[in-house]
Short mmCIF file of C-alpha atoms and ligand atoms in Angstrom, two decimals:
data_model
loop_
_atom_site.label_atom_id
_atom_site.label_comp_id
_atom_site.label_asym_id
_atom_site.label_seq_id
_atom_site.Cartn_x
_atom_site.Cartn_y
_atom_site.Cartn_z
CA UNK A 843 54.76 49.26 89.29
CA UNK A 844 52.04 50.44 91.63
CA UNK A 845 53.50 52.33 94.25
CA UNK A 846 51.95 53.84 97.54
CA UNK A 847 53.25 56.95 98.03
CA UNK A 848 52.66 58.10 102.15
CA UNK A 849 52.93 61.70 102.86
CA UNK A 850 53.63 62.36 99.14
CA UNK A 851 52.24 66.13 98.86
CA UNK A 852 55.20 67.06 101.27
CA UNK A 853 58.67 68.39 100.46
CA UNK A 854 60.57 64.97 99.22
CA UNK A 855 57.19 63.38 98.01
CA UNK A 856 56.41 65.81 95.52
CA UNK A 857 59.45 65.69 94.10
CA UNK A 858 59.62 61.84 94.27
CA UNK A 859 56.19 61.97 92.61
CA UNK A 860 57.40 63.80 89.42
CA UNK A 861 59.76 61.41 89.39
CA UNK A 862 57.90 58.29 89.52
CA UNK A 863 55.38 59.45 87.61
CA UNK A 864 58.24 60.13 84.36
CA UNK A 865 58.78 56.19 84.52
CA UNK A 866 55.56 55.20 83.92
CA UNK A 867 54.18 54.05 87.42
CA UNK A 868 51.18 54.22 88.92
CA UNK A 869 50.99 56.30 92.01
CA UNK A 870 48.55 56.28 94.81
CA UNK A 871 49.20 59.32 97.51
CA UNK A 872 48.04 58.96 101.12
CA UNK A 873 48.59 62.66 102.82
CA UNK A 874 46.39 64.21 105.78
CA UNK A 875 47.68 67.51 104.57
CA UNK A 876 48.96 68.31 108.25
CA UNK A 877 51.73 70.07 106.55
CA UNK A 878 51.18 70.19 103.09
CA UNK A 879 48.82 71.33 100.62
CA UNK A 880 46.48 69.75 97.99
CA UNK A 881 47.37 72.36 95.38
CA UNK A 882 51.22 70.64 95.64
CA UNK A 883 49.37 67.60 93.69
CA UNK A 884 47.93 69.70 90.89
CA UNK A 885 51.43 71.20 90.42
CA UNK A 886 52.72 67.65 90.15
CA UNK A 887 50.00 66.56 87.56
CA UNK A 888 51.15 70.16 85.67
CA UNK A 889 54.37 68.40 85.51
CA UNK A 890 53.62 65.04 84.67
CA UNK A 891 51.87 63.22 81.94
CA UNK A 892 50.53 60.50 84.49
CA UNK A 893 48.18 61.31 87.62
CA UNK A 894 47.83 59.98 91.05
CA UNK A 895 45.28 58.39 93.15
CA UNK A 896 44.55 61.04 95.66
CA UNK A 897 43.38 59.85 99.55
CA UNK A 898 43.05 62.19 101.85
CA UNK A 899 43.77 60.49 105.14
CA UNK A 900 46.04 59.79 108.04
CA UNK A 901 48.77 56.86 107.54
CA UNK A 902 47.32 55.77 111.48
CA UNK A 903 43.99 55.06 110.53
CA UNK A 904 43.39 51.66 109.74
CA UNK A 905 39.82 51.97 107.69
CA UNK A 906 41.60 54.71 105.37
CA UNK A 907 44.76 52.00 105.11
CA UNK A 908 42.51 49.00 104.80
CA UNK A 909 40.48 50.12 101.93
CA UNK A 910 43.00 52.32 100.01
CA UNK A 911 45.55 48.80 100.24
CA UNK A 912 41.92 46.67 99.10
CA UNK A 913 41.69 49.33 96.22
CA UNK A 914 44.95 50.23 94.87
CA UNK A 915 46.79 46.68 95.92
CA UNK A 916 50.36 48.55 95.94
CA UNK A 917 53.14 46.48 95.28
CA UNK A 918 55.76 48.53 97.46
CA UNK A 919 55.17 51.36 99.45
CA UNK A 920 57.73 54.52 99.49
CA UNK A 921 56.80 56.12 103.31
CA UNK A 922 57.58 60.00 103.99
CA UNK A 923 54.43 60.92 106.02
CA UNK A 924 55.75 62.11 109.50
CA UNK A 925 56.30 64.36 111.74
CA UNK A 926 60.08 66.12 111.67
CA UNK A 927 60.89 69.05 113.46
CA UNK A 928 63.20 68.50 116.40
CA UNK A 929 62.45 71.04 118.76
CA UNK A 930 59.02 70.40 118.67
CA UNK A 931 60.17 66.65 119.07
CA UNK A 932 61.01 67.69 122.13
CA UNK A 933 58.30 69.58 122.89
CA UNK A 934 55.87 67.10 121.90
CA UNK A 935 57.62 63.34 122.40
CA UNK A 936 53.97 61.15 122.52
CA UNK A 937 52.95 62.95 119.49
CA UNK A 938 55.96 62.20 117.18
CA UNK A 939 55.65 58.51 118.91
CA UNK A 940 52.30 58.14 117.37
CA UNK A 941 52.40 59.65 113.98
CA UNK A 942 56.38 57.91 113.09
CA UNK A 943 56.38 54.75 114.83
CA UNK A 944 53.04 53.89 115.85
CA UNK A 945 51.91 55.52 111.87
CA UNK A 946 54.93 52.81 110.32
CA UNK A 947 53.37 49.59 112.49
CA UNK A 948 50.15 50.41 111.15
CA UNK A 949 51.25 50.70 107.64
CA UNK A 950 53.15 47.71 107.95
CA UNK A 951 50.17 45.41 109.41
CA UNK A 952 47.93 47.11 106.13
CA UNK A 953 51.05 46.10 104.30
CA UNK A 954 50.69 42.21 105.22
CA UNK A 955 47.22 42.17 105.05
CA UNK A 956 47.47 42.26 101.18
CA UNK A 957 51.27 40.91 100.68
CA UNK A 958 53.28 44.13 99.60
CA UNK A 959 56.49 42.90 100.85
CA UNK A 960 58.56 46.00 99.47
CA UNK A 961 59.21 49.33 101.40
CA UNK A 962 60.97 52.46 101.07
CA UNK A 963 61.63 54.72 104.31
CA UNK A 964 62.52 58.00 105.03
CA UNK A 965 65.05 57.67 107.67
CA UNK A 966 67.57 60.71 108.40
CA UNK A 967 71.31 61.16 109.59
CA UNK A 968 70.30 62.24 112.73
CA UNK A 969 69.79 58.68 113.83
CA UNK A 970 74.06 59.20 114.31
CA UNK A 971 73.86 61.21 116.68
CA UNK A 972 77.55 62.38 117.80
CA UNK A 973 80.05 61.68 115.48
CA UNK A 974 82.47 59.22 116.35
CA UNK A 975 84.23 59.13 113.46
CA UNK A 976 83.60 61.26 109.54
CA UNK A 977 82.22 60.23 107.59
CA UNK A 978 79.63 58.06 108.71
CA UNK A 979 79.42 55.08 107.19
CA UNK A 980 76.25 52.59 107.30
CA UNK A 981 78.15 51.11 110.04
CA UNK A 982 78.69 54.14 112.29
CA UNK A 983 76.69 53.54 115.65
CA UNK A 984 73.26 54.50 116.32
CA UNK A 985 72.88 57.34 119.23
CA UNK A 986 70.02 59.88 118.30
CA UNK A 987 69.67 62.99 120.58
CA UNK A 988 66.14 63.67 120.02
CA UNK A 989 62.86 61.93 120.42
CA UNK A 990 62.65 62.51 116.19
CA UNK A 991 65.91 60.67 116.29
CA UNK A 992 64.82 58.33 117.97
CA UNK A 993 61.87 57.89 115.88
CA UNK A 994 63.49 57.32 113.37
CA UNK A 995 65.26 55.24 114.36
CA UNK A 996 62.83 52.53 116.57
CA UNK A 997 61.14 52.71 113.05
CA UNK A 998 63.70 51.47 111.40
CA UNK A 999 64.52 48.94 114.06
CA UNK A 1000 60.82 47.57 113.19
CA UNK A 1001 61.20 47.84 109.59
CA UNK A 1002 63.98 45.47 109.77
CA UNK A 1003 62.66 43.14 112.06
CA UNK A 1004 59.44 42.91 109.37
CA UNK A 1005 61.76 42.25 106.55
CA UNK A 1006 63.50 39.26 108.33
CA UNK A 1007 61.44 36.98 106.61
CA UNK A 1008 58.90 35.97 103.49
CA UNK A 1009 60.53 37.67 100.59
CA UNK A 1010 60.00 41.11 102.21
CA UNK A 1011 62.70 44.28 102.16
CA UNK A 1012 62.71 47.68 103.49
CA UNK A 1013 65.10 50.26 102.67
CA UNK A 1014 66.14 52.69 104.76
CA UNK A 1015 67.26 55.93 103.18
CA UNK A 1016 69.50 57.83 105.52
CA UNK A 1017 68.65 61.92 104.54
CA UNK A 1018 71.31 64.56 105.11
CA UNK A 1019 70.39 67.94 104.46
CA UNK A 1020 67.67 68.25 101.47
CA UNK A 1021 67.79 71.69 99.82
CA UNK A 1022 66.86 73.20 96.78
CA UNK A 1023 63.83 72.93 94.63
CA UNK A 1024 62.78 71.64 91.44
CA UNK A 1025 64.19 72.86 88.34
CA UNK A 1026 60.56 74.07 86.91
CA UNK A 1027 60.28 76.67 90.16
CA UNK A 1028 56.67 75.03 91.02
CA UNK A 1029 57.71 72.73 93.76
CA UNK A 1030 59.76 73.30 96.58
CA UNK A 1031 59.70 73.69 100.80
CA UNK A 1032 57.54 75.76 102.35
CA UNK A 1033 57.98 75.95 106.38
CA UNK A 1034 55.34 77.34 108.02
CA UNK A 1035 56.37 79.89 110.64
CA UNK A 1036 60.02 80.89 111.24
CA UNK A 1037 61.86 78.00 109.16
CA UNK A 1038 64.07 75.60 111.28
CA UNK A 1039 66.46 74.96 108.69
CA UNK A 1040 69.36 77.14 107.21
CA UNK A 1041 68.25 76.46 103.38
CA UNK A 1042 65.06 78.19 103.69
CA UNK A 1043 66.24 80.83 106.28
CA UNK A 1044 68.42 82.26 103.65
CA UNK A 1045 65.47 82.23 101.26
CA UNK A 1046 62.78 84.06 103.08
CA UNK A 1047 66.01 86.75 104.43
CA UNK A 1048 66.62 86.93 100.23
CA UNK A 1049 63.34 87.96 99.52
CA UNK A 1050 62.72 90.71 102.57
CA UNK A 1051 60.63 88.08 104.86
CA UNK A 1052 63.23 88.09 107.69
CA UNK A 1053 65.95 90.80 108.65
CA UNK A 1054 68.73 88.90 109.06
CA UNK A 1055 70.53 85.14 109.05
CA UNK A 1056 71.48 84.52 112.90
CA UNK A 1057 74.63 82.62 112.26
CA UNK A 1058 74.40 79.82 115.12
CA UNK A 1059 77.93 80.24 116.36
CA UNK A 1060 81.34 80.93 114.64
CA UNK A 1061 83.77 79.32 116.81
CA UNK A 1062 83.38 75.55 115.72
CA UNK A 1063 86.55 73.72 114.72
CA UNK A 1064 85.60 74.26 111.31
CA UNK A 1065 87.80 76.24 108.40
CA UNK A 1066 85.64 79.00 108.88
CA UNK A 1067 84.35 78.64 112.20
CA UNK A 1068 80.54 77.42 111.32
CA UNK A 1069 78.87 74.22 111.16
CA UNK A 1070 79.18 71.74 108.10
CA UNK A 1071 77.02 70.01 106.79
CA UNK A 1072 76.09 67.24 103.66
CA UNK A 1073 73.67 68.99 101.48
CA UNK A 1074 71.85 67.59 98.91
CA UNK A 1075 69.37 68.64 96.09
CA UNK A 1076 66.14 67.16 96.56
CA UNK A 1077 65.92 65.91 92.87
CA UNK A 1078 68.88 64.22 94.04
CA UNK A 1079 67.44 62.95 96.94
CA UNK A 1080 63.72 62.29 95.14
CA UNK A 1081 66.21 60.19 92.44
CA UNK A 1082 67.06 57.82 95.30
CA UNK A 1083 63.85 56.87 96.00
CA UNK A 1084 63.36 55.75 92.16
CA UNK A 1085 66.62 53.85 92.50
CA UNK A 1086 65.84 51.54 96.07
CA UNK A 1087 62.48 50.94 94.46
CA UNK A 1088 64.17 48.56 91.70
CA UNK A 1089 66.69 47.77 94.51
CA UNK A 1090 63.54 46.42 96.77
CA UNK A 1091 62.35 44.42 93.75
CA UNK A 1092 65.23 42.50 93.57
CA UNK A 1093 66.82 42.20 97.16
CA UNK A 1094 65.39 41.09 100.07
CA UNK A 1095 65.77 41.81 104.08
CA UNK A 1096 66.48 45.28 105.36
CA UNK A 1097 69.23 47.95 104.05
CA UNK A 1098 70.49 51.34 105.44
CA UNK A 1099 71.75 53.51 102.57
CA UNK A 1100 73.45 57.07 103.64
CA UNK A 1101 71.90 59.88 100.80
CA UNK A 1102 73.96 62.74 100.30
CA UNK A 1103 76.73 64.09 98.55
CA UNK A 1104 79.90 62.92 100.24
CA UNK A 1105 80.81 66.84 100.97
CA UNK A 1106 80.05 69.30 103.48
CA UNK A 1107 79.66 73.03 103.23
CA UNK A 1108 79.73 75.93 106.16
CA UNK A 1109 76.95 78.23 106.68
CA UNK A 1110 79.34 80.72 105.49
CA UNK A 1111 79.50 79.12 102.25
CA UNK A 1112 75.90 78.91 102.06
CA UNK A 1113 75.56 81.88 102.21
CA UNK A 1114 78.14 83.11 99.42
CA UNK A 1115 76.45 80.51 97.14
CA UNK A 1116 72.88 82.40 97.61
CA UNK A 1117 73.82 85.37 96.92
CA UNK A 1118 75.72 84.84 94.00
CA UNK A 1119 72.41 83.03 93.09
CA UNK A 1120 70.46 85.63 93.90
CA UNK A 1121 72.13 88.85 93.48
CA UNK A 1122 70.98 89.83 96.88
CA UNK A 1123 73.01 90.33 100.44
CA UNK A 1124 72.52 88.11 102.88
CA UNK A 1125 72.68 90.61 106.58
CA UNK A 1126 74.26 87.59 108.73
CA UNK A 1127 74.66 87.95 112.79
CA UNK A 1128 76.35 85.69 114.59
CA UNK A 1129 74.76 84.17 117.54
CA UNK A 1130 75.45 81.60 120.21
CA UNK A 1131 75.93 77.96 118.84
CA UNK A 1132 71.96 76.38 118.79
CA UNK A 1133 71.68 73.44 121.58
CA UNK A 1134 72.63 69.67 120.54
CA UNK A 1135 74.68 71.22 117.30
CA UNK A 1136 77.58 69.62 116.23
CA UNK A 1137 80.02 71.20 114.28
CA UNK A 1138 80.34 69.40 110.73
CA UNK A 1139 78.92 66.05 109.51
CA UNK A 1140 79.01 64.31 106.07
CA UNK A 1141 77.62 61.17 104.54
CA UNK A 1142 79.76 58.57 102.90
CA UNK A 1143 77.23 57.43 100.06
CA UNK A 1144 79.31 54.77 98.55
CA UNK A 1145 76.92 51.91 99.31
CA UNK A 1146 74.60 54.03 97.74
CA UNK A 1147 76.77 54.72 94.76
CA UNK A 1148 77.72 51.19 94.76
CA UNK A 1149 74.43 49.05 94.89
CA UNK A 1150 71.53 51.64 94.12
CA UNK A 1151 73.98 52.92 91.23
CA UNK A 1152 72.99 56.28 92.37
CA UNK A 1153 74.65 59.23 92.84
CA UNK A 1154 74.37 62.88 93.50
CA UNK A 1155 74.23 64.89 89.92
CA UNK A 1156 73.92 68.30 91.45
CA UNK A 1157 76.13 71.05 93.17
CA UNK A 1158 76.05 73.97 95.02
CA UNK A 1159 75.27 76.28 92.52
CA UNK A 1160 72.16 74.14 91.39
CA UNK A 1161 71.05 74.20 94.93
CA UNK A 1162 71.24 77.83 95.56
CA UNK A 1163 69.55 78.80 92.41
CA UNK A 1164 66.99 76.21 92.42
CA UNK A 1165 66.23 77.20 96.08
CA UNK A 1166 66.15 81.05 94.75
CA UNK A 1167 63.97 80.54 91.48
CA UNK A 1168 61.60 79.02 93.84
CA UNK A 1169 61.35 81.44 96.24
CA UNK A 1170 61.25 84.43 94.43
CA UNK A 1171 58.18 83.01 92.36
CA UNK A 1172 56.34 81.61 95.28
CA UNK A 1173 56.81 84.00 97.97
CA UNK A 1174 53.93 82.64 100.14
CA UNK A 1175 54.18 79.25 99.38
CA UNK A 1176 51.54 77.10 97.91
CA UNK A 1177 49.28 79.41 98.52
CA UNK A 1178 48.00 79.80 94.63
CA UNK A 1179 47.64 76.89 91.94
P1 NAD B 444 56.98 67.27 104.81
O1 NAD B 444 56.40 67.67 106.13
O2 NAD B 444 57.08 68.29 103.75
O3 NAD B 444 56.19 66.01 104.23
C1 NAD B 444 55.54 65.07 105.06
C2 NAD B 444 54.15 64.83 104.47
O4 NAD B 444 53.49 63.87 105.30
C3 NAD B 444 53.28 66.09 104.47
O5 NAD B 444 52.64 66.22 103.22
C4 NAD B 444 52.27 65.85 105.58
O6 NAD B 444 51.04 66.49 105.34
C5 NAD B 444 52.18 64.33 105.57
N1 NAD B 444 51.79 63.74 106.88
C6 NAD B 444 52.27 64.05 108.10
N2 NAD B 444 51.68 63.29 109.04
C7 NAD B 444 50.82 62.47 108.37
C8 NAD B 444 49.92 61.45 108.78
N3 NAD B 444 49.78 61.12 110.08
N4 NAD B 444 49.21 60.81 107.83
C9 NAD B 444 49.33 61.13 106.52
N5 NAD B 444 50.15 62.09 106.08
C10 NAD B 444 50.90 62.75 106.99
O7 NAD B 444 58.41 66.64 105.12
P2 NAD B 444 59.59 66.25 104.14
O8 NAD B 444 60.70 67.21 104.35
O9 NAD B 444 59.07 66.00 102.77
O10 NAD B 444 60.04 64.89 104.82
C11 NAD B 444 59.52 63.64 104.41
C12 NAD B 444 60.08 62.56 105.32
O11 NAD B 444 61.50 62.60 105.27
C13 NAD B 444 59.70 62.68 106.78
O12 NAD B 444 59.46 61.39 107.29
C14 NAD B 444 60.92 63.29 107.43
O13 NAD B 444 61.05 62.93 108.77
C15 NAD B 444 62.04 62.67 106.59
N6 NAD B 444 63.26 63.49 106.57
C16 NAD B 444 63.20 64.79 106.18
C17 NAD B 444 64.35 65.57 106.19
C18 NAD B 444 64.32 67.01 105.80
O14 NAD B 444 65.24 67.75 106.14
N7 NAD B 444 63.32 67.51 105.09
C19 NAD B 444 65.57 65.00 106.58
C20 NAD B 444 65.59 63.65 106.96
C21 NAD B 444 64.42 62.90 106.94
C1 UD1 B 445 68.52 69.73 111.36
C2 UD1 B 445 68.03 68.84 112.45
C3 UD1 B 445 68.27 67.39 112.03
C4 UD1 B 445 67.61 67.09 110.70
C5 UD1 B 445 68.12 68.08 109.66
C6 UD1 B 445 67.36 67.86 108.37
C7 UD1 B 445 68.28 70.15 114.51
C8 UD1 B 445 69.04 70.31 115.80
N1 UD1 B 445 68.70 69.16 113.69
O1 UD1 B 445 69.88 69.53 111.31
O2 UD1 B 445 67.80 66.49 113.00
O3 UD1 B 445 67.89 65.77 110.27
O4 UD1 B 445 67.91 69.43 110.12
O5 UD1 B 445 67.66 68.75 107.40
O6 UD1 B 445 67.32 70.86 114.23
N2 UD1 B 445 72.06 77.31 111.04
C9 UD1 B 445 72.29 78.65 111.32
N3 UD1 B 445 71.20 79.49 111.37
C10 UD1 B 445 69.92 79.07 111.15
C11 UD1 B 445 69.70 77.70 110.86
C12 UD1 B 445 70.80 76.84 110.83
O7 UD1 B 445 73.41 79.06 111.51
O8 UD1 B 445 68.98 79.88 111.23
C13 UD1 B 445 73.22 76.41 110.93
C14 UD1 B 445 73.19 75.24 111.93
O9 UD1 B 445 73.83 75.59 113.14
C15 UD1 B 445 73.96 74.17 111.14
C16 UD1 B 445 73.60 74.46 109.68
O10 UD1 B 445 73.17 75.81 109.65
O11 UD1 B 445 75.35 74.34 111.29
C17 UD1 B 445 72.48 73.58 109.14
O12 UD1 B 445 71.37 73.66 110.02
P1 UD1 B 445 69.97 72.93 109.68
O13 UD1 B 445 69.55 73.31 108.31
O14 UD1 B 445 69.05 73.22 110.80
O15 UD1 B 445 70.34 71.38 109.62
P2 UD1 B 445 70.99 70.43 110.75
O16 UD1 B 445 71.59 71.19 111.84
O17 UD1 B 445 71.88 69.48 110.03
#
């Protein structure tokens, strides 16, 4: 199949991209490199027997879109290219606007114009919001707390209003919390700055870059006191992707599907797990619980399981090491190819 791949040189693209290109299809890649690098695609082709169509552009401009769709003539489109840090959300509301909803309307008119009817979106759990009941299900209600929320979420409201009619479908893949890295150590996330998230936090304490873990508050009604979460391996997650495209092909109108594992883990746990990976301590502090927290969360993927025939294949361990391997051999990123 030929498959558009938006924002592919990023953290779930890449890995997405190893695994398209192991089935045979052929990949175009549309990244501005806003927060990614062009050496992430060489690494891919390292990895891969196939290559991608490279374009260098921004998913909002409508030349770029107009010839690459012209060009390549997709015939589905998987869409990560965004914006999705949620302080800076916050920080920054018109911004994340623009480049997530205003970037998927755009993509969707360049879409019609050549009659790719099939698309795959990167939606996330945090369109929940509160939970009202665990786990969510598909069902649960909609009630973002941030402006990324509630990007992602006015996207997908759009995406299923487009795939009301004419054969179309968009699938909306629900994210938990991606870790980990691939299994070859030459792909994996690489925050710039302080990282947000507790995955790569860990990491860059693990290797010397930070003092310590601040533990965002120990008092939750939790086993252990921190916050739970669903995390899954990105392979996992990048395995998904592979599995709504031949969902797409053959089902039309629009479909949520929750990605993760089904279980949740404490920070605390998290912890233990990297540094029995590693072989290095973790120096944890706790600190006051981080604003708009909540205390545990956890997917129910059995739609997923059930109609993409998809499930999560790796654990804890694979996570932690993964995340390690990757790390420790690419301390400053993508910095060399
Ligand atoms: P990422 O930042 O690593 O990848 C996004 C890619 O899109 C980058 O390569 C970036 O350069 C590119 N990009 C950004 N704006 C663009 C634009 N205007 N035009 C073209 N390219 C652009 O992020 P990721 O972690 O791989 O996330 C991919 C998608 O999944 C995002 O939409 C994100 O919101 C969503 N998501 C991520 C997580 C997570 O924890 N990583 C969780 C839920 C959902
Ligand atoms: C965050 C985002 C969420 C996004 C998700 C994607 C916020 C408020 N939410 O959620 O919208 O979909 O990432 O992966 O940013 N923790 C620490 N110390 C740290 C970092 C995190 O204790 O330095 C704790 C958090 O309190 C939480 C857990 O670790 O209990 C996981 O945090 P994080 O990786 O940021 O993910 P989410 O909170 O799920």
């Amino acid at each position: 199949m030929r498959v558009l791949v938006t924002g592919g040189a990023g953290y779930i693209g890449s890995h997405t991209l190893v695994e398209l290109l192991a089935l045979g299809h052929d990949v175009c890649v549309l990244d501005d490199f806003s927060n990614s690098s062009p050496v992430v695609i060489d690494r891919v082709h390292d990895l891969s027997n196939g290559r991608v169509i490279l374009v260098e552009g921004d998913v909002r401009n409508d030349d770029t879109l107009k010839a690459l769709m012209q060009d390549f003539r997709p015939e589905a489109v998987i869409h990560f290219a965004g914006l999705k840090a949620v302080g800076e959300s916050m920080a920054r509301p018109i911004s994340y606007y623009d480049v997530n909803v205003n970037g998927t309307l755009r993509l969707l008119r360049a879409m019609d114009k050549v009659g790719c009817k099939k698309i795959i979106f990167s939606s996330s759990a945090t369109v929940y919001g509160e939970p009202q009941y665990l786990p969510y299900d598909e069902a649960h209600p909609l009630n973002p707390t941030s402006v990324y929320g509630r990007t992602k979420m006015m996207s997908e409201q759009i995406l299923a209003d487009w795939a009301g009619s004419d054969g179309r479908a968009a699938i909306l893949l629900r994210y938990f919390n991606p870790v980990g890295a691939h299994a070859s150590a030459r792909l994996g996330e690489h925050p710039d700055g302080p990282p947000n998230n507790l995955m790569p936090f860990i990491a860059q304490v693990a290797i010397g870059k930070r003092a310590r873990l601040a533990v965002f508050g120990d008092d939750y009604d939790t086993p252990d006191g921190t916050g739970k979460r669903d995390y899954i391996h990105v392979v996992d997650l990048a395995r998904a992707h592979v599995s709504a495209l031949d969902y797409a092909v053959e089902n039309n109108g629009s479909q949520a599907f929750n990605i993760g594992t089904g279980a949740s883990l404490s920070v605390r746990e998290m912890v233990a797990a990297f540094e029995a990976a590693s072989g290095k301590t973790i120096p944890c502090e706790v600190t006051k619980r981080r604003e708009g927290d909540i205390a545990s969360m956890q997917a129910d993927p059995s739609l997923a399981n059930e109609k993409l025939g998809w499930t999560a294949t790796h654990d804890l361990n694979d996570m932690a090491q993964s995340a390690w391997a990757w790390q420790s051999a690419n301390p400053d990123g993508y910095s060399k190819s």
